[in-house]
Short mmCIF file of C-alpha atoms in Angstrom, two decimals:
data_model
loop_
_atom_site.label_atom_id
_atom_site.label_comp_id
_atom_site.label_asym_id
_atom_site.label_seq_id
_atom_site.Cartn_x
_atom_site.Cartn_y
_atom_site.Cartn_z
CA UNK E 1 35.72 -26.13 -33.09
CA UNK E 2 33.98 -28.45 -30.15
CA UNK E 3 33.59 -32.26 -31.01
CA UNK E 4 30.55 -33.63 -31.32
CA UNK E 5 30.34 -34.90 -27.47
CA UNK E 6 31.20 -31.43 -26.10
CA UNK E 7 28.46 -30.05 -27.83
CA UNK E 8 26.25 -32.08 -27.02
CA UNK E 9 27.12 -32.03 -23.24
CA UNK E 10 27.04 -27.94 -23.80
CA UNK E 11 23.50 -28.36 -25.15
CA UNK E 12 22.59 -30.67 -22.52
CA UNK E 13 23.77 -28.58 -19.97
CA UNK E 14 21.58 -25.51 -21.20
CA UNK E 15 18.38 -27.16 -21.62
CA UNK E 16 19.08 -28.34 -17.77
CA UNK E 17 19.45 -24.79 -16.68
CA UNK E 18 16.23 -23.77 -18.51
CA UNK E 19 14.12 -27.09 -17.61
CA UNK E 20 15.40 -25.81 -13.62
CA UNK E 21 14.36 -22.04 -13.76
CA UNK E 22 10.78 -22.87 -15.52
CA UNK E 23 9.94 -26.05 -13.43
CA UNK E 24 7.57 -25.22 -9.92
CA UNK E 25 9.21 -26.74 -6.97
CA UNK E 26 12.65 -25.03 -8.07
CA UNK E 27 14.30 -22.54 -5.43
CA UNK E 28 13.82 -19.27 -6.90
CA UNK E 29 14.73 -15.71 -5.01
CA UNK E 30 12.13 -14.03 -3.04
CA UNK E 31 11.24 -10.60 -4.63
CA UNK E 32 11.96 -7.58 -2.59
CA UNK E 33 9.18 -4.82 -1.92
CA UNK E 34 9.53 -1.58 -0.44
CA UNK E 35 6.06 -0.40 0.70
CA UNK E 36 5.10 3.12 2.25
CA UNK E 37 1.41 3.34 3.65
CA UNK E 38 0.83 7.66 3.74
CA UNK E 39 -2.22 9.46 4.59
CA UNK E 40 -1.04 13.02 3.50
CA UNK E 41 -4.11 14.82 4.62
CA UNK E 42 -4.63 16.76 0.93
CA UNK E 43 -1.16 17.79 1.33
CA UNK E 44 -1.36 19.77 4.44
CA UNK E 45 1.24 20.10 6.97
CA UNK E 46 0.63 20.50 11.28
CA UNK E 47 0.82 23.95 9.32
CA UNK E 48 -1.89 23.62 7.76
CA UNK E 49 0.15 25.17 4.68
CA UNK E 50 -0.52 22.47 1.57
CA UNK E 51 2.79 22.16 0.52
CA UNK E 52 3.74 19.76 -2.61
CA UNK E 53 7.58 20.03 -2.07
CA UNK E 54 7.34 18.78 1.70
CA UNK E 55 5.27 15.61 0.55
CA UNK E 56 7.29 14.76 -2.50
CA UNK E 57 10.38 15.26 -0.11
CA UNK E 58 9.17 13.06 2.37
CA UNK E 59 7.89 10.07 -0.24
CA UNK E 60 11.16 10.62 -2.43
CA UNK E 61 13.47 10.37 1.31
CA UNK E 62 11.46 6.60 1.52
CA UNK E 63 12.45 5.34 -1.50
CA UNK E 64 9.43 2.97 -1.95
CA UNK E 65 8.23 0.89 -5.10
CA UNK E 66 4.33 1.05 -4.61
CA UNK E 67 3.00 3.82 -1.90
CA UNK E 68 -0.72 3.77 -0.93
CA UNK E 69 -2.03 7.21 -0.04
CA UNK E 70 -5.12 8.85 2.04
CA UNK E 71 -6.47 11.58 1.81
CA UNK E 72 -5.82 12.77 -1.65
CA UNK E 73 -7.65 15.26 -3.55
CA UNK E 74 -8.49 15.78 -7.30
CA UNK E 75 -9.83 18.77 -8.61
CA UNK E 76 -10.97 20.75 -5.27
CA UNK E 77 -10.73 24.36 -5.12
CA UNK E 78 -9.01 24.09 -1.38
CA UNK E 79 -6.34 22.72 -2.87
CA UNK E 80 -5.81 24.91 -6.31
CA UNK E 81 -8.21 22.33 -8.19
CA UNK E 82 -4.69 20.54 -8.69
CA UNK E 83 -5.20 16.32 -9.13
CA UNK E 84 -2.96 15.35 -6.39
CA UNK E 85 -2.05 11.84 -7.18
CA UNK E 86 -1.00 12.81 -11.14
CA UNK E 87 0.70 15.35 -9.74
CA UNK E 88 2.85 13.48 -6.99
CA UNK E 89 3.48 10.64 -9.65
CA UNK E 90 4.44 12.57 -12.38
CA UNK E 91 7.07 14.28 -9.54
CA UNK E 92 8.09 10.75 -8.60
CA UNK E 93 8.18 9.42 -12.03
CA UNK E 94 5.47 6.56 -10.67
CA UNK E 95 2.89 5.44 -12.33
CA UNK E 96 -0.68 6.20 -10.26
CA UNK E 97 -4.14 5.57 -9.76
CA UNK E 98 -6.88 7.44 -8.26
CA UNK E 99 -10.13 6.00 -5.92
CA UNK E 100 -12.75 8.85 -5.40
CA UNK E 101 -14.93 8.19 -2.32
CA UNK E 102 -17.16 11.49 -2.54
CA UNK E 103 -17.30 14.49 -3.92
CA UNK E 104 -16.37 18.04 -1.96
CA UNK E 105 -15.69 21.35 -3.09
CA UNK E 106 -15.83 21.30 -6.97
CA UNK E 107 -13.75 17.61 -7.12
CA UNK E 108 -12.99 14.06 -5.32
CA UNK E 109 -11.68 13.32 -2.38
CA UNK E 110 -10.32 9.31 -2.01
CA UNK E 111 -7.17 7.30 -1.78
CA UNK E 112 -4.56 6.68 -4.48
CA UNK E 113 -1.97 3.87 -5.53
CA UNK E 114 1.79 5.24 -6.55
CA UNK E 115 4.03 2.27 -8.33
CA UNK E 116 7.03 1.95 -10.37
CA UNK E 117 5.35 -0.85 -11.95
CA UNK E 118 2.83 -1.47 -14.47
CA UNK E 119 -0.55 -0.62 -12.98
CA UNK E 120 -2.60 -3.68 -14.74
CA UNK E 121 -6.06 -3.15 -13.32
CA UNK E 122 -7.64 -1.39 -10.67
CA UNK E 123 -11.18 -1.41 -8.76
CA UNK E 124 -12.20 0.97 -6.44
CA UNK E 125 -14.56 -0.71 -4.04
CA UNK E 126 -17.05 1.05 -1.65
CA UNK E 127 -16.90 0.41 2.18
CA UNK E 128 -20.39 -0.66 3.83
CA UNK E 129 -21.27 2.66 6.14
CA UNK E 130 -24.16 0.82 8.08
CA UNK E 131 -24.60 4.21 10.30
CA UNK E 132 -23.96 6.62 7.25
CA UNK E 133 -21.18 9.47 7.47
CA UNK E 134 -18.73 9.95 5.03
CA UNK E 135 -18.53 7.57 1.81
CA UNK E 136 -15.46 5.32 2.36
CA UNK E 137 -13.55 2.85 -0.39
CA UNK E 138 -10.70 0.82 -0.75
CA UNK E 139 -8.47 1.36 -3.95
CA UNK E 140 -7.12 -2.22 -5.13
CA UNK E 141 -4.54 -2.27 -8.08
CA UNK E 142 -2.72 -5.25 -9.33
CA UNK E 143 0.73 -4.49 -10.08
CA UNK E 144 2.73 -6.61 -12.28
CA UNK E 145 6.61 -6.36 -12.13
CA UNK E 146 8.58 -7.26 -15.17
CA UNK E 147 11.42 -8.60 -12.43
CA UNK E 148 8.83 -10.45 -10.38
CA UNK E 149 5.45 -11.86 -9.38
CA UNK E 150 1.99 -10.06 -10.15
CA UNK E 151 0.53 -8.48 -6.58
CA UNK E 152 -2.11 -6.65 -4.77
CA UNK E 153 -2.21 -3.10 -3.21
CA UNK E 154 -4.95 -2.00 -1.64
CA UNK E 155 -5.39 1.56 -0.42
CA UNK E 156 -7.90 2.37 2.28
CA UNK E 157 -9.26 5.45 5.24
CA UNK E 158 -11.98 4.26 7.71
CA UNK E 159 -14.25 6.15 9.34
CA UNK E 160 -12.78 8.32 11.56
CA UNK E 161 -15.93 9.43 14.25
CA UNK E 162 -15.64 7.55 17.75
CA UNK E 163 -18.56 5.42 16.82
CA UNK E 164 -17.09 2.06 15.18
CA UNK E 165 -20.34 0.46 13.62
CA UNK E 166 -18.69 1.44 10.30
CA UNK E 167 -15.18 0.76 11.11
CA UNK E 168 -16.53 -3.04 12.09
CA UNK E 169 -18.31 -3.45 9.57
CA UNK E 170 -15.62 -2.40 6.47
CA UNK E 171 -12.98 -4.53 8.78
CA UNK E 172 -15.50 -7.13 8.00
CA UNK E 173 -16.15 -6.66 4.27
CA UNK E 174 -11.62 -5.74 3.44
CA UNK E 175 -10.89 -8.69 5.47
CA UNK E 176 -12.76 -11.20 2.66
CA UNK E 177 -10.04 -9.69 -0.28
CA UNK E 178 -7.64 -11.16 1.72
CA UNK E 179 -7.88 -14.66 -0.12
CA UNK E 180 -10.07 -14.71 -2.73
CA UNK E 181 -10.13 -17.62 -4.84
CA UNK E 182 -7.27 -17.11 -7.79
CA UNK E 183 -6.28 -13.82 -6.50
CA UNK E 184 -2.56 -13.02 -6.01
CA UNK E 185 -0.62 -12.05 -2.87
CA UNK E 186 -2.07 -8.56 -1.07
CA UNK E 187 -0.89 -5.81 0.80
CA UNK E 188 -3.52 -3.77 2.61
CA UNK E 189 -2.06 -0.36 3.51
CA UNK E 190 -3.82 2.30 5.25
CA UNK E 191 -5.53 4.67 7.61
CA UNK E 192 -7.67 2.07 9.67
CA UNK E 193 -8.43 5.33 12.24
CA UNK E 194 -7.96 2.49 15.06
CA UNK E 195 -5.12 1.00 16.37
CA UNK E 196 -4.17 -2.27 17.29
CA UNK E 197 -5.82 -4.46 19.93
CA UNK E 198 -9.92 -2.45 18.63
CA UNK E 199 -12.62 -4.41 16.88
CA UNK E 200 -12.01 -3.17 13.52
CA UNK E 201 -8.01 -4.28 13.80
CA UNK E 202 -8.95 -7.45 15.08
CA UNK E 203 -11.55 -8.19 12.86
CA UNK E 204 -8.82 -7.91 9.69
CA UNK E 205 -6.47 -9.72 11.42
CA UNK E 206 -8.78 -13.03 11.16
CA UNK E 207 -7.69 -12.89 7.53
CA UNK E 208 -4.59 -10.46 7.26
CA UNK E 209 -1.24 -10.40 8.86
CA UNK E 210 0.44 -7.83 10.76
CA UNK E 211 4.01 -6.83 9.82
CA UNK E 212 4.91 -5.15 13.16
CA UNK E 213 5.54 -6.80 16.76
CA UNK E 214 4.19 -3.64 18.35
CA UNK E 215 2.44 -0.28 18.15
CA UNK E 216 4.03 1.79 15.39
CA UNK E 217 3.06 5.55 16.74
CA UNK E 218 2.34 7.45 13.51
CA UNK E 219 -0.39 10.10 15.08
CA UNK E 220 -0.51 13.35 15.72
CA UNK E 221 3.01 13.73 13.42
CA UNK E 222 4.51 15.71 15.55
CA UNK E 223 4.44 13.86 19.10
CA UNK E 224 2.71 10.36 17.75
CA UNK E 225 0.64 8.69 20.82
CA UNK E 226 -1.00 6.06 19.02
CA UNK E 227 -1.10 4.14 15.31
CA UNK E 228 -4.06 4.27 13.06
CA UNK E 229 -1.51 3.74 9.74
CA UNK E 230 -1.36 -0.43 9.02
CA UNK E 231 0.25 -2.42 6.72
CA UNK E 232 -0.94 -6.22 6.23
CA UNK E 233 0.03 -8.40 4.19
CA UNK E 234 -2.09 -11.76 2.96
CA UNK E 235 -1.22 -15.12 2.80
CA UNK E 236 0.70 -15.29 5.71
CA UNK E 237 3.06 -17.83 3.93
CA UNK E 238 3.92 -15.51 1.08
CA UNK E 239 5.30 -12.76 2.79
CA UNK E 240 8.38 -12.17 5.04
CA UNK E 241 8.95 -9.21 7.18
CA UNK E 242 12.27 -8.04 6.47
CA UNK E 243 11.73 -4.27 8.07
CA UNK E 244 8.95 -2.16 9.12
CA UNK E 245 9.28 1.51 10.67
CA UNK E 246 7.59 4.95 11.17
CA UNK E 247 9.59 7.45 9.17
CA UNK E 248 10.36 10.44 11.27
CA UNK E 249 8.37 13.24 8.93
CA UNK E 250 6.51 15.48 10.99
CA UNK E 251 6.51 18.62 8.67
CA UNK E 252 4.19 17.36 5.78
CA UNK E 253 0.98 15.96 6.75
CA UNK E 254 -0.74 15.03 9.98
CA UNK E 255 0.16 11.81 9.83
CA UNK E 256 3.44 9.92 9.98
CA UNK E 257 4.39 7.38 6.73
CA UNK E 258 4.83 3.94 7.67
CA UNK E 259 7.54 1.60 5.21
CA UNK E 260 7.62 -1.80 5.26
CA UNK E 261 10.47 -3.89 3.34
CA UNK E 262 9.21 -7.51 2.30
CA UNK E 263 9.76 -10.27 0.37
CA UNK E 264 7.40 -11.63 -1.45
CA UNK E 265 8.03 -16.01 -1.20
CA UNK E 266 7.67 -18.11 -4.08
CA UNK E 267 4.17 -20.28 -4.23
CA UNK E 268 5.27 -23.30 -3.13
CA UNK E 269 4.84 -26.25 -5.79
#
């Protein structure tokens, strides 16, 4: 049995270890993140054959935590009146949320959040659409890891038509979630339907942060010219870029996935 003075020193010792992992300024390890951004055009392939086995395949091959997907149907007869992101989850053994923009063809047509963690709320928010078209939204879940800090994913498809009074103007409106007062760290993952260097990119990027030093080609899937697919990530300070790539998938949608691996920093004290 210890003496008294190695016991104590054992006690002492313990309390020091606890005092260091609960107290804000101490160095604690970033939290890794594996992202995919996916617009899987209701399931279609180049094909145009829906095909649930090609888009699980090509999720499952990513091996991503949280995946934000366009283009997803619920309930529409095109697509055997078959919820899309229940079904892809349940696959996946994710947990999932669903953001319907409008309705077409007996259901909902929107984006979707996958996540191997706890979903704990979601809002689906409407895009302005100053010179109409199609309804457009942005899906926002926070996500709260038992291994690790509580963060955003938001989910979002522009307008696609050449006009981009509509594209501008939900640029303008996603880029104020960005930092919110009180609102945790954000990744905004989507089909922006422009690529880098057009109004709409560089309106977001007053508030967001790219991950990539370049264009990341992810359109048409087979023979990619351009990127509409982004991944940002707000604050700047809370993120690090460990990898971000265009997964070579060309059989199951008309899109390519994009991953992105982060870290997600410590708040600094």
């Amino acid at each position: 049995m210890p003496d008294p003075p190695r016991r104590l020193t054992a006690l002492a010792s313990a309390l020091l270890l606890l005092h260091s992992a609960a107290t804000p300024g101490v160095a604690q390890e970033p939290f890794r993140l594996r992202v995919l951004s996916y617009n899987i055009n209701s399931g279609a392939g180049d094909d145009s054959r829906v095909d649930y086995d090609r888009i699980t395949a090509a999720i499952r091959a990513a091996e991503p935590d949280v995946i934000a997907l366009q283009e997803v149907d619920r309930g529409m007869v095109r697509t055997g009146n078959v919820d899309q992101a229940r079904l892809l989850a349940g696959r996946l053994e994710l947990e999932h949320a669903f953001g319907g923009n409008f309705e077409f063809l007996g259901g909902e047509f929107g984006n979707a959040v996958l996540s191997r963690f706890p979903i704990a709320e979601v809002s689906n928010h409407p895009l302005p659409s100053p010179d109409g078209g199609e309804p457009r939204g942005a899906l926002e879940a926070i996500l709260d890891p038992e291994d690790g800090p509580t963060f955003r994913l938001i989910s979002t498809q522009l307008d696609h038509r050449r006009d981009e009074r509509n594209r501008v103007a939900a640029a303008e409106w996603l880029a104020s979630l960005a930092d919110s007062p009180g609102a945790s760290p954000a990744v905004l993952a989507g089909d922006l339907n422009a690529p880098p260097g057009s109004a709409p990119v560089d309106r977001l990027l007053e508030r967001w942060t790219p991950l990539e030093r370049g264009p990341l080609r992810t359109v048409p899937a087979r023979g990619p010219r351009t990127q509409f697919d982004h991944i940002l990530v707000a604050p700047a300070g809370r993120w690090r870029v460990v990898e971000t790539r265009v997964l070579e998938q060309p059989d199951a949608s008309d899109h390519l996935p994009v991953l992105a691996v982060l870290e997600l920093v410590p708040a600094s004290p």
